[in-house]
PDB file of C-alpha atoms in Angstrom:
ATOM      1  CA  MET A   1      -0.985  63.220  48.321  1.00 47.00           C
ATOM      2  CA  ASN A   2       0.418  63.414  44.820  1.00 54.00           C
ATOM      3  CA  ALA A   3      -1.988  62.603  42.001  1.00 59.00           C
ATOM      4  CA  ARG A   4      -1.067  59.773  39.693  1.00 61.00           C
ATOM      5  CA  SER A   5       0.502  60.810  36.414  1.00 70.00           C
ATOM      6  CA  PRO A   6      -1.293  59.973  33.133  1.00 72.00           C
ATOM      7  CA  MET A   7       1.321  57.291  32.432  1.00 75.00           C
ATOM      8  CA  GLN A   8       0.796  55.690  35.863  1.00 74.00           C
ATOM      9  CA  SER A   9      -2.957  55.676  35.303  1.00 72.00           C
ATOM     10  CA  TYR A  10      -2.437  54.132  31.879  1.00 77.00           C
ATOM     11  CA  TRP A  11      -0.331  51.237  33.168  1.00 77.00           C
ATOM     12  CA  SER A  12      -2.577  50.686  36.179  1.00 74.00           C
ATOM     13  CA  ASN A  13      -5.680  50.477  33.987  1.00 78.00           C
ATOM     14  CA  SER A  14      -3.880  48.328  31.439  1.00 84.00           C
ATOM     15  CA  LEU A  15      -2.800  45.816  34.100  1.00 81.00           C
ATOM     16  CA  ALA A  16      -6.308  45.662  35.587  1.00 77.00           C
ATOM     17  CA  ILE A  17      -7.813  45.126  32.141  1.00 82.00           C
ATOM     18  CA  ARG A  18      -5.428  42.302  31.229  1.00 84.00           C
ATOM     19  CA  GLN A  19      -6.007  40.562  34.568  1.00 81.00           C
ATOM     20  CA  GLU A  20      -9.767  40.813  34.113  1.00 78.00           C
ATOM     21  CA  ILE A  21      -9.593  39.408  30.575  1.00 83.00           C
ATOM     22  CA  GLN A  22      -7.501  36.472  31.815  1.00 83.00           C
ATOM     23  CA  ARG A  23      -9.981  35.728  34.614  1.00 79.00           C
ATOM     24  CA  PHE A  24     -13.009  36.013  32.343  1.00 79.00           C
ATOM     25  CA  GLU A  25     -11.609  33.883  29.527  1.00 80.00           C
ATOM     26  CA  SER A  26     -10.467  31.096  31.867  1.00 82.00           C
ATOM     27  CA  VAL A  27     -14.094  30.059  32.424  1.00 81.00           C
ATOM     28  CA  HIS A  28     -15.111  29.662  28.789  1.00 78.00           C
ATOM     29  CA  PRO A  29     -12.990  26.591  27.900  1.00 85.00           C
ATOM     30  CA  SER A  30     -14.635  24.607  30.704  1.00 84.00           C
ATOM     31  CA  ILE A  31     -18.125  25.686  29.652  1.00 86.00           C
ATOM     32  CA  TYR A  32     -17.460  24.750  26.026  1.00 84.00           C
ATOM     33  CA  ALA A  33     -16.055  21.371  27.129  1.00 89.00           C
ATOM     34  CA  ILE A  34     -19.274  20.674  29.048  1.00 90.00           C
ATOM     35  CA  TYR A  35     -21.346  21.426  25.945  1.00 88.00           C
ATOM     36  CA  ASP A  36     -19.225  18.933  23.974  1.00 89.00           C
ATOM     37  CA  LEU A  37     -19.687  16.263  26.660  1.00 93.00           C
ATOM     38  CA  ILE A  38     -23.447  16.830  26.648  1.00 92.00           C
ATOM     39  CA  GLU A  39     -23.557  15.829  22.981  1.00 90.00           C
ATOM     40  CA  ALA A  40     -22.189  12.394  23.944  1.00 92.00           C
ATOM     41  CA  ILE A  41     -25.134  11.640  26.256  1.00 93.00           C
ATOM     42  CA  PRO A  42     -27.478   9.183  24.488  1.00 92.00           C
ATOM     43  CA  ASP A  43     -30.604  10.285  26.371  1.00 93.00           C
ATOM     44  CA  HIS A  44     -31.840  13.436  24.593  1.00 91.00           C
ATOM     45  CA  LEU A  45     -34.081  14.462  27.496  1.00 94.00           C
ATOM     46  CA  ILE A  46     -31.161  14.406  29.923  1.00 94.00           C
ATOM     47  CA  GLN A  47     -29.097  16.240  27.308  1.00 92.00           C
ATOM     48  CA  GLN A  48     -31.615  19.055  27.218  1.00 92.00           C
ATOM     49  CA  GLN A  49     -31.989  19.244  30.998  1.00 93.00           C
ATOM     50  CA  ILE A  50     -28.233  19.454  31.573  1.00 94.00           C
ATOM     51  CA  ARG A  51     -27.846  21.989  28.769  1.00 90.00           C
ATOM     52  CA  GLU A  52     -30.495  24.216  30.360  1.00 90.00           C
ATOM     53  CA  HIS A  53     -28.667  24.133  33.707  1.00 91.00           C
ATOM     54  CA  VAL A  54     -25.341  24.965  32.050  1.00 89.00           C
ATOM     55  CA  VAL A  55     -26.965  27.860  30.201  1.00 85.00           C
ATOM     56  CA  CYS A  56     -28.255  29.191  33.545  1.00 87.00           C
ATOM     57  CA  ILE A  57     -24.762  28.960  35.025  1.00 83.00           C
ATOM     58  CA  GLU A  58     -23.262  30.689  32.002  1.00 80.00           C
ATOM     59  CA  ASP A  59     -25.893  33.433  32.103  1.00 78.00           C
ATOM     60  CA  SER A  60     -25.219  34.037  35.800  1.00 77.00           C
ATOM     61  CA  PHE A  61     -21.529  34.400  35.028  1.00 75.00           C
ATOM     62  CA  VAL A  62     -21.684  36.598  31.939  1.00 69.00           C
ATOM     63  CA  ASN A  63     -24.532  38.782  33.212  1.00 68.00           C
ATOM     64  CA  SER A  64     -22.563  40.074  36.182  1.00 68.00           C
ATOM     65  CA  GLN A  65     -22.642  43.774  37.049  1.00 59.00           C
ATOM     66  CA  GLU A  66     -19.946  44.643  34.516  1.00 62.00           C
ATOM     67  CA  TRP A  67     -22.473  43.985  31.757  1.00 61.00           C
ATOM     68  CA  THR A  68     -25.165  46.161  33.334  1.00 56.00           C
ATOM     69  CA  LEU A  69     -23.376  48.767  35.487  1.00 54.00           C
ATOM     70  CA  SER A  70     -20.479  51.140  34.954  1.00 55.00           C
ATOM     71  CA  ARG A  71     -17.069  50.384  36.487  1.00 60.00           C
ATOM     72  CA  SER A  72     -14.086  52.416  37.659  1.00 72.00           C
ATOM     73  CA  VAL A  73     -11.965  51.090  34.786  1.00 77.00           C
ATOM     74  CA  PRO A  74     -12.912  53.030  31.634  1.00 85.00           C
ATOM     75  CA  ASP A  75     -14.810  50.817  29.252  1.00 87.00           C
ATOM     76  CA  LEU A  76     -16.636  50.834  25.939  1.00 92.00           C
ATOM     77  CA  LYS A  77     -19.750  48.724  25.459  1.00 94.00           C
ATOM     78  CA  LEU A  78     -20.167  47.331  21.935  1.00 97.00           C
ATOM     79  CA  GLY A  79     -23.211  45.314  20.873  1.00 96.00           C
ATOM     80  CA  ILE A  80     -23.189  42.890  17.933  1.00 96.00           C
ATOM     81  CA  LEU A  81     -26.539  42.052  16.326  1.00 96.00           C
ATOM     82  CA  GLY A  82     -27.406  39.681  13.500  1.00 94.00           C
ATOM     83  CA  SER A  83     -28.983  36.345  12.695  1.00 92.00           C
ATOM     84  CA  VAL A  84     -27.210  32.983  12.993  1.00 89.00           C
ATOM     85  CA  GLN A  85     -26.621  33.130   9.225  1.00 88.00           C
ATOM     86  CA  SER A  86     -25.047  36.603   9.340  1.00 90.00           C
ATOM     87  CA  GLY A  87     -21.470  35.534  10.045  1.00 89.00           C
ATOM     88  CA  LYS A  88     -21.236  37.734  13.148  1.00 92.00           C
ATOM     89  CA  SER A  89     -19.626  35.064  15.320  1.00 88.00           C
ATOM     90  CA  ALA A  90     -16.888  34.548  12.731  1.00 89.00           C
ATOM     91  CA  LEU A  91     -16.416  38.317  12.505  1.00 91.00           C
ATOM     92  CA  VAL A  92     -15.983  38.672  16.273  1.00 91.00           C
ATOM     93  CA  HIS A  93     -13.676  35.637  16.395  1.00 89.00           C
ATOM     94  CA  ARG A  94     -11.542  37.128  13.621  1.00 89.00           C
ATOM     95  CA  TYR A  95     -11.242  40.431  15.479  1.00 92.00           C
ATOM     96  CA  LEU A  96     -10.293  38.793  18.781  1.00 91.00           C
ATOM     97  CA  THR A  97      -7.939  36.069  17.524  1.00 88.00           C
ATOM     98  CA  GLY A  98      -6.922  37.004  13.989  1.00 86.00           C
ATOM     99  CA  SER A  99      -8.153  33.639  12.687  1.00 84.00           C
ATOM    100  CA  TYR A 100     -11.332  32.451  11.000  1.00 80.00           C
ATOM    101  CA  MET A 101     -13.853  29.903  12.222  1.00 76.00           C
ATOM    102  CA  GLN A 102     -16.574  28.190  10.216  1.00 71.00           C
ATOM    103  CA  GLU A 103     -19.224  27.534  12.864  1.00 71.00           C
ATOM    104  CA  GLU A 104     -21.643  30.163  14.126  1.00 71.00           C
ATOM    105  CA  SER A 105     -22.683  30.419  17.778  1.00 72.00           C
ATOM    106  CA  PRO A 106     -26.480  30.666  18.114  1.00 72.00           C
ATOM    107  CA  GLU A 107     -26.083  31.508  21.809  1.00 75.00           C
ATOM    108  CA  GLY A 108     -23.955  34.572  21.107  1.00 79.00           C
ATOM    109  CA  GLY A 109     -21.277  35.395  23.648  1.00 86.00           C
ATOM    110  CA  ARG A 110     -19.507  37.949  25.836  1.00 87.00           C
ATOM    111  CA  PHE A 111     -15.930  38.982  25.119  1.00 90.00           C
ATOM    112  CA  LYS A 112     -13.347  41.458  26.345  1.00 89.00           C
ATOM    113  CA  LYS A 113     -10.415  43.159  24.691  1.00 91.00           C
ATOM    114  CA  GLU A 114      -8.082  45.967  25.601  1.00 91.00           C
ATOM    115  CA  VAL A 115      -8.104  48.847  23.121  1.00 93.00           C
ATOM    116  CA  ILE A 116      -6.046  52.027  23.061  1.00 92.00           C
ATOM    117  CA  ILE A 117      -7.832  55.223  22.000  1.00 91.00           C
ATOM    118  CA  ASP A 118      -6.032  58.573  22.030  1.00 90.00           C
ATOM    119  CA  GLY A 119      -3.394  57.106  24.323  1.00 88.00           C
ATOM    120  CA  GLN A 120      -5.995  55.888  26.848  1.00 88.00           C
ATOM    121  CA  SER A 121      -6.454  52.203  27.692  1.00 89.00           C
ATOM    122  CA  TYR A 122     -10.072  50.992  27.623  1.00 90.00           C
ATOM    123  CA  LEU A 123     -11.763  47.694  28.379  1.00 89.00           C
ATOM    124  CA  LEU A 124     -13.854  46.877  25.315  1.00 93.00           C
ATOM    125  CA  LEU A 125     -16.912  44.820  26.289  1.00 92.00           C
ATOM    126  CA  ILE A 126     -18.257  42.979  23.251  1.00 94.00           C
ATOM    127  CA  ARG A 127     -21.765  41.637  23.663  1.00 93.00           C
ATOM    128  CA  ASP A 128     -22.724  39.284  20.825  1.00 93.00           C
ATOM    129  CA  GLU A 129     -26.479  38.788  21.198  1.00 90.00           C
ATOM    130  CA  GLY A 130     -27.969  35.419  20.300  1.00 84.00           C
ATOM    131  CA  GLY A 131     -31.462  36.830  19.709  1.00 86.00           C
ATOM    132  CA  ILE A 132     -33.405  40.038  19.308  1.00 90.00           C
ATOM    133  CA  PRO A 133     -32.195  43.077  21.291  1.00 92.00           C
ATOM    134  CA  GLU A 134     -34.027  43.576  24.573  1.00 90.00           C
ATOM    135  CA  MET A 135     -34.457  46.780  26.588  1.00 87.00           C
ATOM    136  CA  GLN A 136     -31.518  46.118  28.905  1.00 86.00           C
ATOM    137  CA  PHE A 137     -29.173  45.506  25.965  1.00 91.00           C
ATOM    138  CA  THR A 138     -30.378  48.604  24.111  1.00 92.00           C
ATOM    139  CA  HIS A 139     -29.737  50.903  27.085  1.00 89.00           C
ATOM    140  CA  TRP A 140     -26.423  49.195  27.901  1.00 91.00           C
ATOM    141  CA  VAL A 141     -24.623  49.694  24.589  1.00 94.00           C
ATOM    142  CA  ASP A 142     -22.415  52.616  23.591  1.00 96.00           C
ATOM    143  CA  ALA A 143     -22.463  51.494  19.946  1.00 96.00           C
ATOM    144  CA  VAL A 144     -23.905  48.674  17.833  1.00 97.00           C
ATOM    145  CA  ILE A 145     -22.668  46.737  14.815  1.00 96.00           C
ATOM    146  CA  PHE A 146     -25.394  45.133  12.698  1.00 96.00           C
ATOM    147  CA  VAL A 147     -24.083  42.155  10.730  1.00 95.00           C
ATOM    148  CA  PHE A 148     -25.622  40.359   7.754  1.00 93.00           C
ATOM    149  CA  SER A 149     -24.398  37.956   5.084  1.00 91.00           C
ATOM    150  CA  LEU A 150     -24.157  39.231   1.521  1.00 88.00           C
ATOM    151  CA  GLU A 151     -25.167  35.715   0.497  1.00 86.00           C
ATOM    152  CA  ASN A 152     -28.255  35.411   2.706  1.00 87.00           C
ATOM    153  CA  GLU A 153     -31.273  37.660   2.228  1.00 87.00           C
ATOM    154  CA  MET A 154     -32.947  36.520   5.452  1.00 91.00           C
ATOM    155  CA  SER A 155     -29.961  37.711   7.461  1.00 91.00           C
ATOM    156  CA  PHE A 156     -30.443  41.196   6.010  1.00 91.00           C
ATOM    157  CA  GLN A 157     -34.134  41.170   6.853  1.00 91.00           C
ATOM    158  CA  ALA A 158     -33.135  40.299  10.432  1.00 94.00           C
ATOM    159  CA  VAL A 159     -31.164  43.562  10.582  1.00 94.00           C
ATOM    160  CA  HIS A 160     -34.379  45.485   9.914  1.00 92.00           C
ATOM    161  CA  SER A 161     -36.142  43.572  12.702  1.00 94.00           C
ATOM    162  CA  HIS A 162     -33.341  44.146  15.204  1.00 96.00           C
ATOM    163  CA  TYR A 163     -33.121  47.839  14.344  1.00 95.00           C
ATOM    164  CA  ALA A 164     -36.888  48.318  14.685  1.00 94.00           C
ATOM    165  CA  LYS A 165     -36.819  46.564  18.067  1.00 95.00           C
ATOM    166  CA  MET A 166     -34.079  48.847  19.371  1.00 94.00           C
ATOM    167  CA  ARG A 167     -36.044  51.921  18.316  1.00 94.00           C
ATOM    168  CA  GLN A 168     -38.836  50.835  20.660  1.00 93.00           C
ATOM    169  CA  TYR A 169     -36.525  51.241  23.651  1.00 91.00           C
ATOM    170  CA  ARG A 170     -34.169  54.096  22.778  1.00 91.00           C
ATOM    171  CA  ASP A 171     -33.588  56.925  20.342  1.00 91.00           C
ATOM    172  CA  THR A 172     -31.117  55.298  17.948  1.00 90.00           C
ATOM    173  CA  LYS A 173     -29.737  58.721  17.027  1.00 91.00           C
ATOM    174  CA  GLU A 174     -27.929  58.574  20.369  1.00 90.00           C
ATOM    175  CA  ILE A 175     -26.039  55.425  19.359  1.00 92.00           C
ATOM    176  CA  PRO A 176     -23.330  55.053  16.691  1.00 95.00           C
ATOM    177  CA  LEU A 177     -24.588  52.314  14.339  1.00 95.00           C
ATOM    178  CA  ILE A 178     -22.502  50.386  11.813  1.00 95.00           C
ATOM    179  CA  LEU A 179     -23.796  48.003   9.138  1.00 94.00           C
ATOM    180  CA  VAL A 180     -21.379  45.222   8.137  1.00 93.00           C
ATOM    181  CA  GLY A 181     -21.874  42.747   5.297  1.00 90.00           C
ATOM    182  CA  THR A 182     -19.903  39.496   5.483  1.00 88.00           C
ATOM    183  CA  GLN A 183     -18.933  37.121   2.692  1.00 82.00           C
ATOM    184  CA  ALA A 184     -17.535  33.604   3.009  1.00 74.00           C
ATOM    185  CA  ALA A 185     -15.230  33.884   0.006  1.00 66.00           C
ATOM    186  CA  VAL A 186     -14.037  36.502  -2.456  1.00 60.00           C
ATOM    187  CA  LYS A 187     -15.914  36.268  -5.745  1.00 60.00           C
ATOM    188  CA  ALA A 188     -15.059  37.466  -9.238  1.00 57.00           C
ATOM    189  CA  ARG A 189     -18.192  39.608  -9.182  1.00 60.00           C
ATOM    190  CA  PRO A 190     -18.256  41.454  -5.848  1.00 58.00           C
ATOM    191  CA  LEU A 191     -21.547  42.295  -4.201  1.00 58.00           C
ATOM    192  CA  VAL A 192     -22.301  45.998  -3.883  1.00 57.00           C
ATOM    193  CA  ILE A 193     -24.222  47.941  -1.246  1.00 56.00           C
ATOM    194  CA  ARG A 194     -25.534  51.275  -2.500  1.00 56.00           C
ATOM    195  CA  CYS A 195     -27.121  52.615   0.687  1.00 54.00           C
ATOM    196  CA  VAL A 196     -25.736  54.074   3.872  1.00 48.00           C
ATOM    197  CA  LYS A 197     -28.669  53.919   6.296  1.00 54.00           C
ATOM    198  CA  VAL A 198     -30.196  50.726   7.639  1.00 52.00           C
ATOM    199  CA  GLU A 199     -33.752  52.016   7.369  1.00 53.00           C
ATOM    200  CA  GLU A 200     -33.270  52.960   3.696  1.00 55.00           C
ATOM    201  CA  CYS A 201     -32.140  49.536   2.493  1.00 58.00           C
ATOM    202  CA  THR A 202     -34.131  46.696   0.999  1.00 53.00           C
ATOM    203  CA  PRO A 203     -32.737  43.186   0.435  1.00 49.00           C
ATOM    204  CA  SER A 204     -34.554  42.628  -2.875  1.00 49.00           C
ATOM    205  CA  GLN A 205     -31.374  42.331  -4.931  1.00 45.00           C
ATOM    206  CA  VAL A 206     -29.035  40.407  -2.623  1.00 46.00           C
ATOM    207  CA  SER A 207     -29.003  37.362  -4.886  1.00 43.00           C
ATOM    208  CA  SER A 208     -28.410  39.420  -8.034  1.00 44.00           C
ATOM    209  CA  GLY A 209     -25.291  41.154  -6.806  1.00 44.00           C
ATOM    210  CA  GLY A 210     -26.312  44.197  -4.799  1.00 45.00           C
ATOM    211  CA  ILE A 211     -28.567  45.814  -2.247  1.00 46.00           C
ATOM    212  CA  ASP A 212     -30.372  48.918  -3.461  1.00 44.00           C
ATOM    213  CA  CYS A 213     -31.912  51.748  -1.491  1.00 41.00           C
ATOM    214  CA  ARG A 214     -35.638  52.311  -1.479  1.00 41.00           C
ATOM    215  CA  ASP A 215     -37.028  54.954  -3.785  1.00 35.00           C
TER     216      ASP A 215
END
């Protein structure tokens, strides 16, 4: 039996990835529509009960084996960590759609995108966490992006907390880590970050136009 050529493998993987993205994304509009309908229910207790059931359904869907086990299609597992005020949801939305959105998603989300690296097609699994990183998340990721807002000191402090939590479960030297600062609008006086390592930064000067490293 003849082995598949690299080009045949590329197109086969690419087709499988696009089909999987289409299947996965078809569920989200219905889930979001249910959340909107819940807001119209006058009884707040019923609102909460229905919301909890929908969250369980969503968790069962997004926490399928592809988010915990390896698959035959080559993939890359990217984790996104940050507080609700960090702007991470807008950052992910911008990357996936090319457009901006104002609202943040406290629940986080799961997203997929095809990426080409060195001529190879990969399924990029983006896991936007709505809370602190747990053990399963920490061992699942291939890389992590920490996000904070240049206009919100608390969001930077959250980065320290998330990073410290991950270190409890895994040697972070094994994981590529990126620190991203977001800003809602371009200002005449840009904010400056003068450090390169998460553990060396302190948010004491966020409001005054920069973030300095510890002495």
